[in-house]
Amino acid sequence: MTATPAQALLLASMLFALGLLGVLVRRNLLFMLMSIEIMLNAAALAFVAAGMRWHAADGQVMFMMILALAAAEAAVGLAILLRLHAAGRPTLDADTGNRLKG
Amino acid sequence: MTANLPFLLSALVAVWATFMVVTRAVAIHALLYLVVALLALACVFDVLGAPFAAILEVIVYAGAIMVLFVFVVMMLNLGRPDSLRENTWIAPRIWIGPGLLAALLLAALADALVMAAPGGGRIAVIDTRQVGLALYGPYVLMVELASFLLLAGLVSAFRIGRHIRDEDAP
């Protein structure tokens, strides 16, 4: 017996739930970005599992699209983070993000 | 069941490392655990018959994106006060509500998986050739859109991340 799509989807759900937990609990913007990466990875795993189930390459194509999305998201998110830090904000608390100016 | 061992081991490592990412107080520790989780996920991809996705996961995710995170952590120069404050932010009582919500979501997803099992089937390795044919065949428009997205990300990161001092004197 080898790995089944159901097991892979269960793993994807667990990773997604953990990422969601991270986004909900953490107040540090850096950790929230990392949790979003975890959730994107879980979605990519679901796509790959579906591609394995149907013996189609479409799942891996979607994985590459998610990869591009994650790269763009990380670049913009980290740039905003650095901007907040450079503006003299002493903390990475997400609740102070509404004071972003300029 | 023994043939299933690589998948189970990688899945266990991935879940454990992800849990450690979510619960760490020091950013760089969480980042290293995240790299471990991504490498374990690459192993899972390989077991699932997607070697190209596994290699991309290692090169792009564990390589490029994580290096980006590490550079940002270095530039932020977070010290001991930050980790102390982080410890107060992740006090145990904060975890109850979100933990219940995440467990509820997981229970709903697992229940749906049990109700409508996607079925088994032999694992067929989908190699790079098939992925490339699909990528530049029916999905060529999505490749163009992904390039738009990456260009937009590049331009906005460059614009947002410019030096602040340069524009103080207009």
mmCIF file of C-alpha atoms in Angstrom:
data_model
loop_
_atom_site.group_PDB
_atom_site.id
_atom_site.type_symbol
_atom_site.label_atom_id
_atom_site.label_comp_id
_atom_site.label_asym_id
_atom_site.label_seq_id
_atom_site.Cartn_x
_atom_site.Cartn_y
_atom_site.Cartn_z
ATOM 1 C CA MET A 1 0.000 0.000 0.000
ATOM 2 C CA THR A 2 1.341 3.392 -0.971
ATOM 3 C CA ALA A 3 0.280 6.900 -0.116
ATOM 4 C CA THR A 4 -3.295 7.621 -1.136
ATOM 5 C CA PRO A 5 -4.784 10.968 -2.219
ATOM 6 C CA ALA A 6 -6.940 10.923 0.925
ATOM 7 C CA GLN A 7 -3.836 10.833 3.138
ATOM 8 C CA ALA A 8 -2.217 13.637 1.163
ATOM 9 C CA LEU A 9 -5.377 15.745 1.410
ATOM 10 C CA LEU A 10 -5.528 15.062 5.152
ATOM 11 C CA LEU A 11 -1.938 16.278 5.483
ATOM 12 C CA ALA A 12 -2.841 19.375 3.444
ATOM 13 C CA SER A 13 -5.799 20.094 5.738
ATOM 14 C CA MET A 14 -3.619 19.730 8.832
ATOM 15 C CA LEU A 15 -0.991 22.095 7.443
ATOM 16 C CA PHE A 16 -3.687 24.582 6.413
ATOM 17 C CA ALA A 17 -5.253 24.470 9.880
ATOM 18 C CA LEU A 18 -1.848 25.071 11.473
ATOM 19 C CA GLY A 19 -1.209 28.020 9.162
ATOM 20 C CA LEU A 20 -4.622 29.454 9.981
ATOM 21 C CA LEU A 21 -3.842 29.046 13.682
ATOM 22 C CA GLY A 22 -0.623 30.989 13.131
ATOM 23 C CA VAL A 23 -2.375 33.845 11.329
ATOM 24 C CA LEU A 24 -5.017 34.048 14.054
ATOM 25 C CA VAL A 25 -2.709 33.832 17.070
ATOM 26 C CA ARG A 26 0.447 35.721 16.159
ATOM 27 C CA ARG A 27 0.563 39.505 16.277
ATOM 28 C CA ASN A 28 4.028 39.763 14.726
ATOM 29 C CA LEU A 29 3.756 40.606 11.012
ATOM 30 C CA LEU A 30 6.739 38.410 10.141
ATOM 31 C CA PHE A 31 5.088 35.360 11.695
ATOM 32 C CA MET A 32 1.809 36.154 9.953
ATOM 33 C CA LEU A 33 3.630 36.190 6.605
ATOM 34 C CA MET A 34 5.253 32.847 7.419
ATOM 35 C CA SER A 35 1.860 31.367 8.326
ATOM 36 C CA ILE A 36 0.444 32.591 5.018
ATOM 37 C CA GLU A 37 3.303 30.797 3.262
ATOM 38 C CA ILE A 38 2.349 27.628 5.159
ATOM 39 C CA MET A 39 -1.265 27.962 4.025
ATOM 40 C CA LEU A 40 -0.217 28.507 0.396
ATOM 41 C CA ASN A 41 1.961 25.408 0.647
ATOM 42 C CA ALA A 42 -0.959 23.362 1.952
ATOM 43 C CA ALA A 43 -3.074 24.492 -1.009
ATOM 44 C CA ALA A 44 -0.232 23.531 -3.357
ATOM 45 C CA LEU A 45 -0.055 20.095 -1.733
ATOM 46 C CA ALA A 46 -3.800 19.649 -2.322
ATOM 47 C CA PHE A 47 -3.280 20.498 -6.009
ATOM 48 C CA VAL A 48 -0.407 18.029 -6.346
ATOM 49 C CA ALA A 49 -2.478 15.316 -4.620
ATOM 50 C CA ALA A 50 -5.358 15.946 -7.020
ATOM 51 C CA GLY A 51 -2.959 15.780 -9.967
ATOM 52 C CA MET A 52 -1.684 12.442 -8.630
ATOM 53 C CA ARG A 53 -5.251 11.120 -8.289
ATOM 54 C CA TRP A 54 -6.174 11.921 -11.904
ATOM 55 C CA HIS A 55 -2.725 11.198 -13.402
ATOM 56 C CA ALA A 56 -2.700 14.688 -14.884
ATOM 57 C CA ALA A 57 0.038 17.307 -15.055
ATOM 58 C CA ASP A 58 -2.445 20.107 -14.279
ATOM 59 C CA GLY A 59 -1.835 19.774 -10.564
ATOM 60 C CA GLN A 60 1.842 20.599 -10.922
ATOM 61 C CA VAL A 61 1.050 23.484 -13.269
ATOM 62 C CA MET A 62 -1.176 24.932 -10.542
ATOM 63 C CA PHE A 63 1.640 24.307 -8.062
ATOM 64 C CA MET A 64 3.925 26.500 -10.160
ATOM 65 C CA MET A 65 1.298 29.246 -10.282
ATOM 66 C CA ILE A 66 1.048 29.104 -6.480
ATOM 67 C CA LEU A 67 4.851 29.321 -6.347
ATOM 68 C CA ALA A 68 4.804 32.527 -8.414
ATOM 69 C CA LEU A 69 2.005 33.927 -6.248
ATOM 70 C CA ALA A 70 3.900 33.097 -3.053
ATOM 71 C CA ALA A 71 7.070 34.728 -4.356
ATOM 72 C CA ALA A 72 5.237 37.945 -5.283
ATOM 73 C CA GLU A 73 3.337 37.954 -1.990
ATOM 74 C CA ALA A 74 6.493 37.440 0.070
ATOM 75 C CA ALA A 75 8.362 40.178 -1.807
ATOM 76 C CA VAL A 76 5.616 42.794 -1.373
ATOM 77 C CA GLY A 77 4.828 41.766 2.206
ATOM 78 C CA LEU A 78 8.450 41.874 3.310
ATOM 79 C CA ALA A 79 8.951 45.223 1.563
ATOM 80 C CA ILE A 80 6.007 46.644 3.511
ATOM 81 C CA LEU A 81 7.500 45.147 6.681
ATOM 82 C CA LEU A 82 10.858 46.822 6.046
ATOM 83 C CA ARG A 83 9.063 50.065 5.267
ATOM 84 C CA LEU A 84 7.213 49.942 8.577
ATOM 85 C CA HIS A 85 10.470 49.245 10.372
ATOM 86 C CA ALA A 86 12.360 52.006 8.556
ATOM 87 C CA ALA A 87 9.640 54.507 9.447
ATOM 88 C CA GLY A 88 10.820 54.223 13.039
ATOM 89 C CA ARG A 89 8.198 51.819 14.296
ATOM 90 C CA PRO A 90 9.762 49.962 17.236
ATOM 91 C CA THR A 91 7.532 46.916 16.975
ATOM 92 C CA LEU A 92 6.195 44.588 14.297
ATOM 93 C CA ASP A 93 2.762 44.514 15.936
ATOM 94 C CA ALA A 94 0.107 44.067 13.250
ATOM 95 C CA ASP A 95 -2.370 46.169 15.217
ATOM 96 C CA THR A 96 -0.312 49.319 14.632
ATOM 97 C CA GLY A 97 -0.305 48.900 10.856
ATOM 98 C CA ASN A 98 -3.113 51.414 10.401
ATOM 99 C CA ARG A 99 -0.679 54.190 11.186
ATOM 100 C CA LEU A 100 1.241 53.606 7.953
ATOM 101 C CA LYS A 101 1.858 56.881 6.163
ATOM 102 C CA GLY A 102 3.774 57.808 3.040
ATOM 103 C CA MET B 1 2.017 -0.376 5.242
ATOM 104 C CA THR B 2 5.821 -0.427 5.125
ATOM 105 C CA ALA B 3 5.803 0.934 1.577
ATOM 106 C CA ASN B 4 3.986 3.906 3.024
ATOM 107 C CA LEU B 5 6.793 4.734 5.443
ATOM 108 C CA PRO B 6 8.491 7.567 3.476
ATOM 109 C CA PHE B 7 5.198 9.407 3.148
ATOM 110 C CA LEU B 8 4.299 8.965 6.802
ATOM 111 C CA LEU B 9 7.733 10.066 8.006
ATOM 112 C CA SER B 10 7.785 13.162 5.793
ATOM 113 C CA ALA B 11 4.220 14.039 6.757
ATOM 114 C CA LEU B 12 5.083 13.697 10.450
ATOM 115 C CA VAL B 13 8.158 15.910 10.077
ATOM 116 C CA ALA B 14 6.167 18.481 8.078
ATOM 117 C CA VAL B 15 3.359 18.743 10.632
ATOM 118 C CA TRP B 16 5.728 18.831 13.606
ATOM 119 C CA ALA B 17 7.996 21.471 12.050
ATOM 120 C CA THR B 18 4.976 23.560 11.036
ATOM 121 C CA PHE B 19 3.663 23.409 14.585
ATOM 122 C CA MET B 20 7.066 24.576 15.828
ATOM 123 C CA VAL B 21 6.984 27.474 13.322
ATOM 124 C CA VAL B 22 3.679 28.676 14.698
ATOM 125 C CA THR B 23 4.743 28.429 18.350
ATOM 126 C CA ARG B 24 8.309 29.831 18.330
ATOM 127 C CA ALA B 25 9.018 33.237 19.851
ATOM 128 C CA VAL B 26 12.307 33.935 18.053
ATOM 129 C CA ALA B 27 11.890 34.699 14.361
ATOM 130 C CA ILE B 28 15.014 32.982 13.094
ATOM 131 C CA HIS B 29 14.177 29.733 14.925
ATOM 132 C CA ALA B 30 10.750 29.733 13.303
ATOM 133 C CA LEU B 31 12.372 30.356 9.919
ATOM 134 C CA LEU B 32 14.703 27.386 10.287
ATOM 135 C CA TYR B 33 11.767 25.176 11.267
ATOM 136 C CA LEU B 34 9.905 26.503 8.229
ATOM 137 C CA VAL B 35 12.798 25.433 6.006
ATOM 138 C CA VAL B 36 12.606 21.944 7.557
ATOM 139 C CA ALA B 37 8.852 21.849 6.934
ATOM 140 C CA LEU B 38 9.337 22.863 3.294
ATOM 141 C CA LEU B 39 12.017 20.209 2.744
ATOM 142 C CA ALA B 40 9.721 17.572 4.278
ATOM 143 C CA LEU B 41 6.943 18.768 1.990
ATOM 144 C CA ALA B 42 9.316 18.379 -0.960
ATOM 145 C CA CYS B 43 9.797 14.746 0.110
ATOM 146 C CA VAL B 44 6.007 14.354 0.206
ATOM 147 C CA PHE B 45 5.774 15.726 -3.345
ATOM 148 C CA ASP B 46 8.383 13.255 -4.501
ATOM 149 C CA VAL B 47 6.522 10.346 -2.892
ATOM 150 C CA LEU B 48 3.317 11.533 -4.572
ATOM 151 C CA GLY B 49 4.946 11.204 -7.976
ATOM 152 C CA ALA B 50 5.697 14.871 -8.626
ATOM 153 C CA PRO B 51 9.517 15.103 -8.786
ATOM 154 C CA PHE B 52 9.484 18.419 -10.657
ATOM 155 C CA ALA B 53 7.317 20.017 -7.972
ATOM 156 C CA ALA B 54 9.654 18.600 -5.312
ATOM 157 C CA ILE B 55 12.725 20.131 -6.948
ATOM 158 C CA LEU B 56 10.944 23.474 -7.387
ATOM 159 C CA GLU B 57 9.889 23.382 -3.744
ATOM 160 C CA VAL B 58 13.523 23.004 -2.681
ATOM 161 C CA ILE B 59 14.950 25.578 -5.093
ATOM 162 C CA VAL B 60 12.316 28.299 -5.011
ATOM 163 C CA TYR B 61 10.632 27.915 -1.621
ATOM 164 C CA ALA B 62 13.351 26.575 0.676
ATOM 165 C CA GLY B 63 16.004 28.391 -1.358
ATOM 166 C CA ALA B 64 14.846 31.750 -2.654
ATOM 167 C CA ILE B 65 11.825 32.737 -0.572
ATOM 168 C CA MET B 66 13.319 31.597 2.733
ATOM 169 C CA VAL B 67 16.549 33.475 1.975
ATOM 170 C CA LEU B 68 14.374 36.557 1.455
ATOM 171 C CA PHE B 69 12.867 36.019 4.908
ATOM 172 C CA VAL B 70 16.296 35.477 6.465
ATOM 173 C CA PHE B 71 17.593 38.721 4.940
ATOM 174 C CA VAL B 72 14.611 40.629 6.293
ATOM 175 C CA VAL B 73 15.158 39.175 9.768
ATOM 176 C CA MET B 74 18.790 40.249 9.551
ATOM 177 C CA MET B 75 17.842 43.768 8.454
ATOM 178 C CA LEU B 76 15.219 44.133 11.170
ATOM 179 C CA ASN B 77 17.864 43.233 13.753
ATOM 180 C CA LEU B 78 15.404 41.910 16.317
ATOM 181 C CA GLY B 79 16.953 41.561 19.735
ATOM 182 C CA ARG B 80 16.152 40.240 23.169
ATOM 183 C CA PRO B 81 13.405 42.797 23.977
ATOM 184 C CA ASP B 82 11.529 41.685 20.889
ATOM 185 C CA SER B 83 11.586 38.022 21.872
ATOM 186 C CA LEU B 84 10.466 38.930 25.394
ATOM 187 C CA ARG B 85 7.529 40.932 24.016
ATOM 188 C CA GLU B 86 6.764 38.111 21.619
ATOM 189 C CA ASN B 87 6.570 35.766 24.603
ATOM 190 C CA THR B 88 3.908 37.942 26.188
ATOM 191 C CA TRP B 89 2.005 38.006 22.895
ATOM 192 C CA ILE B 90 1.810 34.229 22.687
ATOM 193 C CA ALA B 91 0.605 33.585 26.233
ATOM 194 C CA PRO B 92 -1.319 30.289 26.562
ATOM 195 C CA ARG B 93 -4.742 31.855 27.024
ATOM 196 C CA ILE B 94 -4.502 33.527 23.618
ATOM 197 C CA TRP B 95 -4.304 30.125 21.939
ATOM 198 C CA ILE B 96 -7.680 28.808 23.131
ATOM 199 C CA GLY B 97 -10.061 30.573 20.744
ATOM 200 C CA PRO B 98 -7.990 30.349 17.540
ATOM 201 C CA GLY B 99 -7.015 26.771 18.401
ATOM 202 C CA LEU B 100 -10.692 25.824 18.679
ATOM 203 C CA LEU B 101 -11.442 27.535 15.362
ATOM 204 C CA ALA B 102 -8.559 25.797 13.583
ATOM 205 C CA ALA B 103 -9.542 22.432 15.093
ATOM 206 C CA LEU B 104 -13.121 23.003 13.910
ATOM 207 C CA LEU B 105 -11.898 23.713 10.377
ATOM 208 C CA LEU B 106 -9.685 20.623 10.453
ATOM 209 C CA ALA B 107 -12.574 18.477 11.734
ATOM 210 C CA ALA B 108 -14.839 19.752 8.949
ATOM 211 C CA LEU B 109 -12.195 19.069 6.275
ATOM 212 C CA ALA B 110 -11.387 15.600 7.658
ATOM 213 C CA ASP B 111 -15.080 14.773 7.885
ATOM 214 C CA ALA B 112 -15.541 15.801 4.253
ATOM 215 C CA LEU B 113 -12.565 13.615 3.310
ATOM 216 C CA VAL B 114 -14.073 10.634 5.127
ATOM 217 C CA MET B 115 -17.523 11.183 3.604
ATOM 218 C CA ALA B 116 -16.244 11.542 0.032
ATOM 219 C CA ALA B 117 -12.960 9.644 -0.160
ATOM 220 C CA PRO B 118 -11.194 10.546 -3.405
ATOM 221 C CA GLY B 119 -10.352 6.893 -4.098
ATOM 222 C CA GLY B 120 -7.029 5.245 -4.533
ATOM 223 C CA GLY B 121 -5.202 4.293 -7.652
ATOM 224 C CA ARG B 122 -1.633 3.587 -8.526
ATOM 225 C CA ILE B 123 0.828 6.476 -8.257
ATOM 226 C CA ALA B 124 2.113 7.410 -11.696
ATOM 227 C CA VAL B 125 5.177 9.642 -11.848
ATOM 228 C CA ILE B 126 4.358 12.806 -13.775
ATOM 229 C CA ASP B 127 7.723 13.957 -15.075
ATOM 230 C CA THR B 128 8.989 17.338 -16.183
ATOM 231 C CA ARG B 129 8.166 16.683 -19.825
ATOM 232 C CA GLN B 130 4.459 16.273 -19.168
ATOM 233 C CA VAL B 131 4.390 19.333 -16.904
ATOM 234 C CA GLY B 132 6.176 21.414 -19.537
ATOM 235 C CA LEU B 133 3.813 20.276 -22.282
ATOM 236 C CA ALA B 134 0.818 21.243 -20.152
ATOM 237 C CA LEU B 135 2.421 24.508 -19.070
ATOM 238 C CA TYR B 136 3.167 25.762 -22.562
ATOM 239 C CA GLY B 137 0.125 24.107 -24.153
ATOM 240 C CA PRO B 138 -3.268 24.816 -22.632
ATOM 241 C CA TYR B 139 -1.894 26.943 -19.787
ATOM 242 C CA VAL B 140 0.265 29.372 -21.764
ATOM 243 C CA LEU B 141 -2.047 32.285 -20.913
ATOM 244 C CA MET B 142 -1.545 31.557 -17.216
ATOM 245 C CA VAL B 143 2.215 31.676 -17.721
ATOM 246 C CA GLU B 144 1.825 35.180 -19.166
ATOM 247 C CA LEU B 145 -0.426 36.202 -16.286
ATOM 248 C CA ALA B 146 2.127 34.835 -13.797
ATOM 249 C CA SER B 147 4.796 36.956 -15.450
ATOM 250 C CA PHE B 148 2.498 40.011 -15.074
ATOM 251 C CA LEU B 149 2.079 39.138 -11.412
ATOM 252 C CA LEU B 150 5.821 38.766 -10.832
ATOM 253 C CA LEU B 151 6.514 42.054 -12.628
ATOM 254 C CA ALA B 152 3.876 43.816 -10.530
ATOM 255 C CA GLY B 153 5.407 42.313 -7.388
ATOM 256 C CA LEU B 154 8.882 43.427 -8.451
ATOM 257 C CA VAL B 155 7.790 46.987 -9.214
ATOM 258 C CA SER B 156 5.762 47.395 -6.024
ATOM 259 C CA ALA B 157 8.501 45.889 -3.840
ATOM 260 C CA PHE B 158 11.009 48.265 -5.440
ATOM 261 C CA ARG B 159 8.687 51.234 -4.941
ATOM 262 C CA ILE B 160 7.745 50.393 -1.369
ATOM 263 C CA GLY B 161 11.257 49.428 -0.326
ATOM 264 C CA ARG B 162 13.044 52.543 -1.586
ATOM 265 C CA HIS B 163 15.014 54.704 0.819
ATOM 266 C CA ILE B 164 12.822 57.025 2.809
ATOM 267 C CA ARG B 165 15.486 59.686 3.255
ATOM 268 C CA ASP B 166 15.694 60.274 -0.489
ATOM 269 C CA GLU B 167 12.224 61.775 -0.658
ATOM 270 C CA ASP B 168 12.232 63.847 2.503
ATOM 271 C CA ALA B 169 13.540 66.821 0.529
ATOM 272 C CA PRO B 170 11.289 66.958 -2.539
#
